[in-house]
Amino acid sequence: KQEVTQIPAALSVPEGENLVLNCSFTDSAIYNLQWFRQDPGKGLTSLLLIQSSQREQTSGRLNASLDKSSGRSTLYIAASQPGDSATYLCAVFSGGYNKLIFGAGTRLAVHP
Amino acid sequence: NAGVTQTPKFRVLKTGQSMTLLCAQDMNHEYMYWYRQDPGMGLRLIHYSVGEGTTAKGEVPDGYNVSRLKKQNFLLGLESAAPSQTSVYFCASSPTGADYGYTFGSGTRLTVV
């Protein structure tokens, strides 16, 4: 059974710091991994999608890496800003399940 | 460019009442999904559909029914609402399951009293 774990559960940092959010999954047979952002009371916004054949994806200040063999992904946020405050969710799409399986998320607070 | 639209956005039901949540997508996506999100539980899949006229059970299907009569719409029904169904419900769609990412709606906040 595929399980997705995100560490840490919560993170508070001062503005300007570079930070790393971690995601691990138990079954390495995945098709892709997706990082989402969720603002309080809002829906999910897709940030980055990494196919199983890729090692990383970048979008602006965000960089996500994928290591299938070790069952890990990291989301790197450079030069954090208060506007980055949100919950970040990692989800994997596994063969045979036809669905995204989510981690519980990391709640990020960036203070001025 | 609407993407995925969910209606209603908020609803309060009494125990035993029924209701239908509507999800509509205008991206011609084949796959559609209903998730519920609860504090400390993350998002859990209720039902999903891989094309018009198809439906399948997810992790937590009990107490819910779905229909996909038209490709662009995916309906989630609660026949007899229970307080345990108080949650935020999200609909999502994707072109196929594996090769593309998911697009989510903004959610429906349901309270059953």
PDB file of C-alpha atoms in Angstrom:
ATOM      1  CA  LYS A   1       0.000   0.000   0.000  1.00  0.00           C
ATOM      2  CA  GLN A   2       1.365   3.377  -1.007  1.00  0.00           C
ATOM      3  CA  GLU A   3       1.869   5.807   1.872  1.00  0.00           C
ATOM      4  CA  VAL A   4       3.145   9.375   1.597  1.00  0.00           C
ATOM      5  CA  THR A   5       4.794  11.177   4.495  1.00  0.00           C
ATOM      6  CA  GLN A   6       5.752  14.820   4.710  1.00  0.00           C
ATOM      7  CA  ILE A   7       8.260  16.255   7.125  1.00  0.00           C
ATOM      8  CA  PRO A   8       8.126  18.628   8.890  1.00  0.00           C
ATOM      9  CA  ALA A   9       4.434  19.029   9.630  1.00  0.00           C
ATOM     10  CA  ALA A  10       4.928  22.730  10.273  1.00  0.00           C
ATOM     11  CA  LEU A  11       7.697  25.209   9.662  1.00  0.00           C
ATOM     12  CA  SER A  12       8.159  28.856  10.619  1.00  0.00           C
ATOM     13  CA  VAL A  13      11.005  30.848   9.086  1.00  0.00           C
ATOM     14  CA  PRO A  14      12.035  34.474   8.692  1.00  0.00           C
ATOM     15  CA  GLU A  15      11.690  36.097   5.313  1.00  0.00           C
ATOM     16  CA  GLY A  16      14.598  35.539   2.962  1.00  0.00           C
ATOM     17  CA  GLU A  17      15.565  32.046   4.101  1.00  0.00           C
ATOM     18  CA  ASN A  18      16.047  29.181   1.691  1.00  0.00           C
ATOM     19  CA  LEU A  19      14.108  26.150   2.832  1.00  0.00           C
ATOM     20  CA  VAL A  20      13.485  22.511   2.015  1.00  0.00           C
ATOM     21  CA  LEU A  21      10.281  20.535   2.396  1.00  0.00           C
ATOM     22  CA  ASN A  22      10.508  16.758   2.391  1.00  0.00           C
ATOM     23  CA  CYS A  23       8.220  14.089   0.998  1.00  0.00           C
ATOM     24  CA  SER A  24       8.738  10.321   1.169  1.00  0.00           C
ATOM     25  CA  PHE A  25       6.713   7.463  -0.306  1.00  0.00           C
ATOM     26  CA  THR A  26       6.803   3.747   0.414  1.00  0.00           C
ATOM     27  CA  ASP A  27       6.252   2.268  -3.075  1.00  0.00           C
ATOM     28  CA  SER A  28       8.777   3.444  -5.672  1.00  0.00           C
ATOM     29  CA  ALA A  29       6.590   2.299  -8.585  1.00  0.00           C
ATOM     30  CA  ILE A  30       5.144   5.724  -9.287  1.00  0.00           C
ATOM     31  CA  TYR A  31       4.212   7.444 -12.540  1.00  0.00           C
ATOM     32  CA  ASN A  32       4.635  10.963 -11.300  1.00  0.00           C
ATOM     33  CA  LEU A  33       4.802  13.171  -8.247  1.00  0.00           C
ATOM     34  CA  GLN A  34       3.056  16.495  -7.869  1.00  0.00           C
ATOM     35  CA  TRP A  35       3.548  19.349  -5.419  1.00  0.00           C
ATOM     36  CA  PHE A  36       0.559  21.520  -4.537  1.00  0.00           C
ATOM     37  CA  ARG A  37       0.029  24.675  -2.555  1.00  0.00           C
ATOM     38  CA  GLN A  38      -3.117  25.226  -0.483  1.00  0.00           C
ATOM     39  CA  ASP A  39      -4.001  28.562   1.079  1.00  0.00           C
ATOM     40  CA  PRO A  40      -6.352  28.555   4.098  1.00  0.00           C
ATOM     41  CA  GLY A  41      -9.926  27.888   3.059  1.00  0.00           C
ATOM     42  CA  LYS A  42      -8.945  27.538  -0.581  1.00  0.00           C
ATOM     43  CA  GLY A  43      -8.422  24.806  -3.128  1.00  0.00           C
ATOM     44  CA  LEU A  44      -5.192  23.201  -4.298  1.00  0.00           C
ATOM     45  CA  THR A  45      -2.900  24.927  -6.785  1.00  0.00           C
ATOM     46  CA  SER A  46      -0.470  22.754  -8.712  1.00  0.00           C
ATOM     47  CA  LEU A  47       3.123  23.946  -8.366  1.00  0.00           C
ATOM     48  CA  LEU A  48       5.277  21.327 -10.029  1.00  0.00           C
ATOM     49  CA  LEU A  49       4.758  17.956 -11.698  1.00  0.00           C
ATOM     50  CA  ILE A  50       7.684  15.541 -11.981  1.00  0.00           C
ATOM     51  CA  GLN A  51       7.354  12.507 -14.222  1.00  0.00           C
ATOM     52  CA  SER A  52       8.973   9.282 -13.021  1.00  0.00           C
ATOM     53  CA  SER A  53      11.676   9.587 -15.684  1.00  0.00           C
ATOM     54  CA  GLN A  54      12.676  13.063 -14.505  1.00  0.00           C
ATOM     55  CA  ARG A  55      14.993  14.048 -11.689  1.00  0.00           C
ATOM     56  CA  GLU A  56      13.779  17.586 -11.071  1.00  0.00           C
ATOM     57  CA  GLN A  57      11.525  20.427 -12.155  1.00  0.00           C
ATOM     58  CA  THR A  58      11.925  24.167 -11.639  1.00  0.00           C
ATOM     59  CA  SER A  59       9.495  27.050 -11.634  1.00  0.00           C
ATOM     60  CA  GLY A  60      10.735  30.447 -10.530  1.00  0.00           C
ATOM     61  CA  ARG A  61      11.997  30.195  -6.952  1.00  0.00           C
ATOM     62  CA  LEU A  62      10.752  26.617  -6.636  1.00  0.00           C
ATOM     63  CA  ASN A  63      12.738  23.501  -7.405  1.00  0.00           C
ATOM     64  CA  ALA A  64      11.472  19.983  -6.856  1.00  0.00           C
ATOM     65  CA  SER A  65      13.635  16.882  -7.037  1.00  0.00           C
ATOM     66  CA  LEU A  66      12.675  13.239  -7.266  1.00  0.00           C
ATOM     67  CA  ASP A  67      14.660  10.166  -6.260  1.00  0.00           C
ATOM     68  CA  LYS A  68      12.457   7.186  -7.051  1.00  0.00           C
ATOM     69  CA  SER A  69      14.894   4.568  -5.794  1.00  0.00           C
ATOM     70  CA  SER A  70      14.959   6.029  -2.305  1.00  0.00           C
ATOM     71  CA  GLY A  71      11.297   7.062  -2.362  1.00  0.00           C
ATOM     72  CA  ARG A  72      11.955  10.733  -1.747  1.00  0.00           C
ATOM     73  CA  SER A  73      11.186  14.157  -3.123  1.00  0.00           C
ATOM     74  CA  THR A  74      12.180  17.577  -1.896  1.00  0.00           C
ATOM     75  CA  LEU A  75      10.700  20.978  -2.607  1.00  0.00           C
ATOM     76  CA  TYR A  76      13.259  23.758  -2.385  1.00  0.00           C
ATOM     77  CA  ILE A  77      12.005  27.331  -1.958  1.00  0.00           C
ATOM     78  CA  ALA A  78      14.610  30.020  -2.492  1.00  0.00           C
ATOM     79  CA  ALA A  79      14.513  33.415  -0.802  1.00  0.00           C
ATOM     80  CA  SER A  80      11.214  32.796   0.977  1.00  0.00           C
ATOM     81  CA  GLN A  81       8.606  35.561   1.178  1.00  0.00           C
ATOM     82  CA  PRO A  82       5.564  36.088   3.424  1.00  0.00           C
ATOM     83  CA  GLY A  83       3.407  35.348   0.388  1.00  0.00           C
ATOM     84  CA  ASP A  84       4.801  31.808   0.382  1.00  0.00           C
ATOM     85  CA  SER A  85       2.941  31.081   3.621  1.00  0.00           C
ATOM     86  CA  ALA A  86       0.583  28.190   2.910  1.00  0.00           C
ATOM     87  CA  THR A  87       0.297  24.426   3.262  1.00  0.00           C
ATOM     88  CA  TYR A  88       2.361  22.460   0.768  1.00  0.00           C
ATOM     89  CA  LEU A  89       1.110  19.035  -0.251  1.00  0.00           C
ATOM     90  CA  CYS A  90       2.975  16.263  -1.981  1.00  0.00           C
ATOM     91  CA  ALA A  91       1.079  13.608  -3.948  1.00  0.00           C
ATOM     92  CA  VAL A  92       2.167  10.563  -5.944  1.00  0.00           C
ATOM     93  CA  PHE A  93       0.374   8.802  -8.770  1.00  0.00           C
ATOM     94  CA  SER A  94       0.979   5.079  -8.524  1.00  0.00           C
ATOM     95  CA  GLY A  95       0.328   2.442 -11.116  1.00  0.00           C
ATOM     96  CA  GLY A  96      -2.652   0.280 -10.419  1.00  0.00           C
ATOM     97  CA  TYR A  97      -4.321   2.833  -8.211  1.00  0.00           C
ATOM     98  CA  ASN A  98      -5.529   5.380 -10.792  1.00  0.00           C
ATOM     99  CA  LYS A  99      -5.370   8.065  -8.179  1.00  0.00           C
ATOM    100  CA  LEU A 100      -3.180  10.595  -6.441  1.00  0.00           C
ATOM    101  CA  ILE A 101      -2.168   9.631  -2.913  1.00  0.00           C
ATOM    102  CA  PHE A 102      -1.496  12.626  -0.711  1.00  0.00           C
ATOM    103  CA  GLY A 103       0.738  13.369   2.194  1.00  0.00           C
ATOM    104  CA  ALA A 104      -0.691  15.292   5.142  1.00  0.00           C
ATOM    105  CA  GLY A 105       1.178  18.457   4.133  1.00  0.00           C
ATOM    106  CA  THR A 106       3.686  20.899   5.577  1.00  0.00           C
ATOM    107  CA  ARG A 107       2.258  24.128   6.964  1.00  0.00           C
ATOM    108  CA  LEU A 108       4.707  26.927   6.194  1.00  0.00           C
ATOM    109  CA  ALA A 109       4.730  30.367   7.811  1.00  0.00           C
ATOM    110  CA  VAL A 110       7.182  32.990   6.556  1.00  0.00           C
ATOM    111  CA  HIS A 111       7.324  36.022   8.813  1.00  0.00           C
ATOM    112  CA  PRO A 112       8.680  39.445   7.885  1.00  0.00           C
TER     113      PRO A 112
ATOM    114  CA  ASN B   1     -10.908  29.790 -18.629  1.00  0.00           C
ATOM    115  CA  ALA B   2     -12.946  28.325 -15.738  1.00  0.00           C
ATOM    116  CA  GLY B   3     -11.061  25.039 -15.185  1.00  0.00           C
ATOM    117  CA  VAL B   4     -12.871  23.021 -12.504  1.00  0.00           C
ATOM    118  CA  THR B   5     -15.957  24.574 -10.930  1.00  0.00           C
ATOM    119  CA  GLN B   6     -17.678  23.226  -7.835  1.00  0.00           C
ATOM    120  CA  THR B   7     -21.140  24.169  -6.626  1.00  0.00           C
ATOM    121  CA  PRO B   8     -22.209  24.973  -4.002  1.00  0.00           C
ATOM    122  CA  LYS B   9     -19.262  26.472  -2.107  1.00  0.00           C
ATOM    123  CA  PHE B  10     -20.896  26.122   1.316  1.00  0.00           C
ATOM    124  CA  ARG B  11     -23.796  24.089   2.651  1.00  0.00           C
ATOM    125  CA  VAL B  12     -25.285  23.159   6.013  1.00  0.00           C
ATOM    126  CA  LEU B  13     -27.393  20.010   6.143  1.00  0.00           C
ATOM    127  CA  LYS B  14     -29.405  18.364   8.858  1.00  0.00           C
ATOM    128  CA  THR B  15     -28.734  14.710   9.633  1.00  0.00           C
ATOM    129  CA  GLY B  16     -30.685  12.515   7.234  1.00  0.00           C
ATOM    130  CA  GLN B  17     -31.056  15.114   4.482  1.00  0.00           C
ATOM    131  CA  SER B  18     -29.771  14.479   1.008  1.00  0.00           C
ATOM    132  CA  MET B  19     -27.874  16.653  -1.410  1.00  0.00           C
ATOM    133  CA  THR B  20     -25.812  16.611  -4.591  1.00  0.00           C
ATOM    134  CA  LEU B  21     -22.498  18.332  -5.164  1.00  0.00           C
ATOM    135  CA  LEU B  22     -21.744  19.303  -8.741  1.00  0.00           C
ATOM    136  CA  CYS B  23     -18.335  19.379 -10.379  1.00  0.00           C
ATOM    137  CA  ALA B  24     -17.937  20.773 -13.876  1.00  0.00           C
ATOM    138  CA  GLN B  25     -14.777  20.978 -15.980  1.00  0.00           C
ATOM    139  CA  ASP B  26     -14.304  22.670 -19.321  1.00  0.00           C
ATOM    140  CA  MET B  27     -10.927  21.157 -20.247  1.00  0.00           C
ATOM    141  CA  ASN B  28     -12.257  18.014 -21.938  1.00  0.00           C
ATOM    142  CA  HIS B  29     -10.538  15.873 -19.299  1.00  0.00           C
ATOM    143  CA  GLU B  30     -11.277  12.163 -19.204  1.00  0.00           C
ATOM    144  CA  TYR B  31     -10.586  11.515 -15.533  1.00  0.00           C
ATOM    145  CA  MET B  32     -12.483  13.100 -12.659  1.00  0.00           C
ATOM    146  CA  TYR B  33     -12.213  12.582  -8.906  1.00  0.00           C
ATOM    147  CA  TRP B  34     -13.940  13.424  -5.643  1.00  0.00           C
ATOM    148  CA  TYR B  35     -11.804  13.847  -2.513  1.00  0.00           C
ATOM    149  CA  ARG B  36     -12.638  14.828   1.024  1.00  0.00           C
ATOM    150  CA  GLN B  37     -10.233  16.716   3.250  1.00  0.00           C
ATOM    151  CA  ASP B  38     -10.371  16.443   7.022  1.00  0.00           C
ATOM    152  CA  PRO B  39      -7.993  17.892   9.633  1.00  0.00           C
ATOM    153  CA  GLY B  40      -5.150  15.488  10.321  1.00  0.00           C
ATOM    154  CA  MET B  41      -6.368  13.028   7.650  1.00  0.00           C
ATOM    155  CA  GLY B  42      -5.172  14.680   4.468  1.00  0.00           C
ATOM    156  CA  LEU B  43      -7.119  14.201   1.241  1.00  0.00           C
ATOM    157  CA  ARG B  44      -8.865  10.891   0.748  1.00  0.00           C
ATOM    158  CA  LEU B  45     -10.391   9.656  -2.465  1.00  0.00           C
ATOM    159  CA  ILE B  46     -14.131   8.985  -2.360  1.00  0.00           C
ATOM    160  CA  HIS B  47     -14.975   7.987  -5.952  1.00  0.00           C
ATOM    161  CA  TYR B  48     -13.492   8.560  -9.361  1.00  0.00           C
ATOM    162  CA  SER B  49     -14.317   8.232 -13.038  1.00  0.00           C
ATOM    163  CA  VAL B  50     -12.076   7.366 -15.991  1.00  0.00           C
ATOM    164  CA  GLY B  51     -14.552   8.482 -18.619  1.00  0.00           C
ATOM    165  CA  GLU B  52     -18.161   9.326 -19.391  1.00  0.00           C
ATOM    166  CA  GLY B  53     -20.515   6.712 -17.981  1.00  0.00           C
ATOM    167  CA  THR B  54     -17.893   5.128 -15.703  1.00  0.00           C
ATOM    168  CA  THR B  55     -17.415   5.336 -11.946  1.00  0.00           C
ATOM    169  CA  ALA B  56     -15.258   3.504  -9.422  1.00  0.00           C
ATOM    170  CA  LYS B  57     -14.823   3.433  -5.661  1.00  0.00           C
ATOM    171  CA  GLY B  58     -11.932   5.088  -3.904  1.00  0.00           C
ATOM    172  CA  GLU B  59     -10.730   4.745  -0.325  1.00  0.00           C
ATOM    173  CA  VAL B  60     -13.823   6.046   1.501  1.00  0.00           C
ATOM    174  CA  PRO B  61     -16.899   5.454  -0.707  1.00  0.00           C
ATOM    175  CA  ASP B  62     -19.466   4.489   1.949  1.00  0.00           C
ATOM    176  CA  GLY B  63     -22.393   6.883   2.212  1.00  0.00           C
ATOM    177  CA  TYR B  64     -21.734   8.479  -1.179  1.00  0.00           C
ATOM    178  CA  ASN B  65     -22.870   7.852  -4.735  1.00  0.00           C
ATOM    179  CA  VAL B  66     -21.617   9.380  -7.974  1.00  0.00           C
ATOM    180  CA  SER B  67     -22.648   9.739 -11.573  1.00  0.00           C
ATOM    181  CA  ARG B  68     -20.860  10.786 -14.768  1.00  0.00           C
ATOM    182  CA  LEU B  69     -23.609  11.078 -17.359  1.00  0.00           C
ATOM    183  CA  LYS B  70     -21.756  13.791 -19.268  1.00  0.00           C
ATOM    184  CA  LYS B  71     -18.012  13.977 -19.739  1.00  0.00           C
ATOM    185  CA  GLN B  72     -17.770  17.463 -18.281  1.00  0.00           C
ATOM    186  CA  ASN B  73     -19.793  16.793 -15.118  1.00  0.00           C
ATOM    187  CA  PHE B  74     -19.188  14.579 -12.099  1.00  0.00           C
ATOM    188  CA  LEU B  75     -21.871  14.536  -9.400  1.00  0.00           C
ATOM    189  CA  LEU B  76     -21.401  13.452  -5.797  1.00  0.00           C
ATOM    190  CA  GLY B  77     -24.528  12.509  -3.874  1.00  0.00           C
ATOM    191  CA  LEU B  78     -25.190  12.082  -0.184  1.00  0.00           C
ATOM    192  CA  GLU B  79     -28.404  10.119   0.265  1.00  0.00           C
ATOM    193  CA  SER B  80     -28.721  10.452   4.043  1.00  0.00           C
ATOM    194  CA  ALA B  81     -26.200  12.880   5.476  1.00  0.00           C
ATOM    195  CA  ALA B  82     -24.396  12.061   8.733  1.00  0.00           C
ATOM    196  CA  PRO B  83     -22.262  14.302  10.968  1.00  0.00           C
ATOM    197  CA  SER B  84     -19.234  12.184   9.982  1.00  0.00           C
ATOM    198  CA  GLN B  85     -19.614  13.567   6.471  1.00  0.00           C
ATOM    199  CA  THR B  86     -18.827  17.085   7.653  1.00  0.00           C
ATOM    200  CA  SER B  87     -15.785  17.917   5.573  1.00  0.00           C
ATOM    201  CA  VAL B  88     -14.385  19.939   2.716  1.00  0.00           C
ATOM    202  CA  TYR B  89     -14.995  18.226  -0.611  1.00  0.00           C
ATOM    203  CA  PHE B  90     -12.716  18.736  -3.588  1.00  0.00           C
ATOM    204  CA  CYS B  91     -13.224  17.737  -7.167  1.00  0.00           C
ATOM    205  CA  ALA B  92     -10.293  17.248  -9.526  1.00  0.00           C
ATOM    206  CA  SER B  93      -9.770  16.323 -13.158  1.00  0.00           C
ATOM    207  CA  SER B  94      -6.915  15.222 -15.402  1.00  0.00           C
ATOM    208  CA  PRO B  95      -6.532  14.370 -19.113  1.00  0.00           C
ATOM    209  CA  THR B  96      -5.464  10.865 -18.181  1.00  0.00           C
ATOM    210  CA  GLY B  97      -4.366   9.538 -14.834  1.00  0.00           C
ATOM    211  CA  ALA B  98      -0.675   9.019 -15.204  1.00  0.00           C
ATOM    212  CA  ASP B  99       0.895  11.421 -17.634  1.00  0.00           C
ATOM    213  CA  TYR B 100      -0.552  14.727 -16.579  1.00  0.00           C
ATOM    214  CA  GLY B 101      -1.148  16.586 -13.381  1.00  0.00           C
ATOM    215  CA  TYR B 102      -4.465  17.131 -11.685  1.00  0.00           C
ATOM    216  CA  THR B 103      -6.493  20.363 -11.648  1.00  0.00           C
ATOM    217  CA  PHE B 104      -8.552  20.961  -8.525  1.00  0.00           C
ATOM    218  CA  GLY B 105     -11.709  22.921  -7.870  1.00  0.00           C
ATOM    219  CA  SER B 106     -11.955  25.413  -5.010  1.00  0.00           C
ATOM    220  CA  GLY B 107     -13.906  23.065  -2.750  1.00  0.00           C
ATOM    221  CA  THR B 108     -17.286  22.717  -1.050  1.00  0.00           C
ATOM    222  CA  ARG B 109     -17.447  23.139   2.700  1.00  0.00           C
ATOM    223  CA  LEU B 110     -20.210  20.894   4.046  1.00  0.00           C
ATOM    224  CA  THR B 111     -21.445  20.855   7.617  1.00  0.00           C
ATOM    225  CA  VAL B 112     -23.913  18.212   8.794  1.00  0.00           C
ATOM    226  CA  VAL B 113     -25.637  19.047  12.073  1.00  0.00           C
TER     227      VAL B 113
END
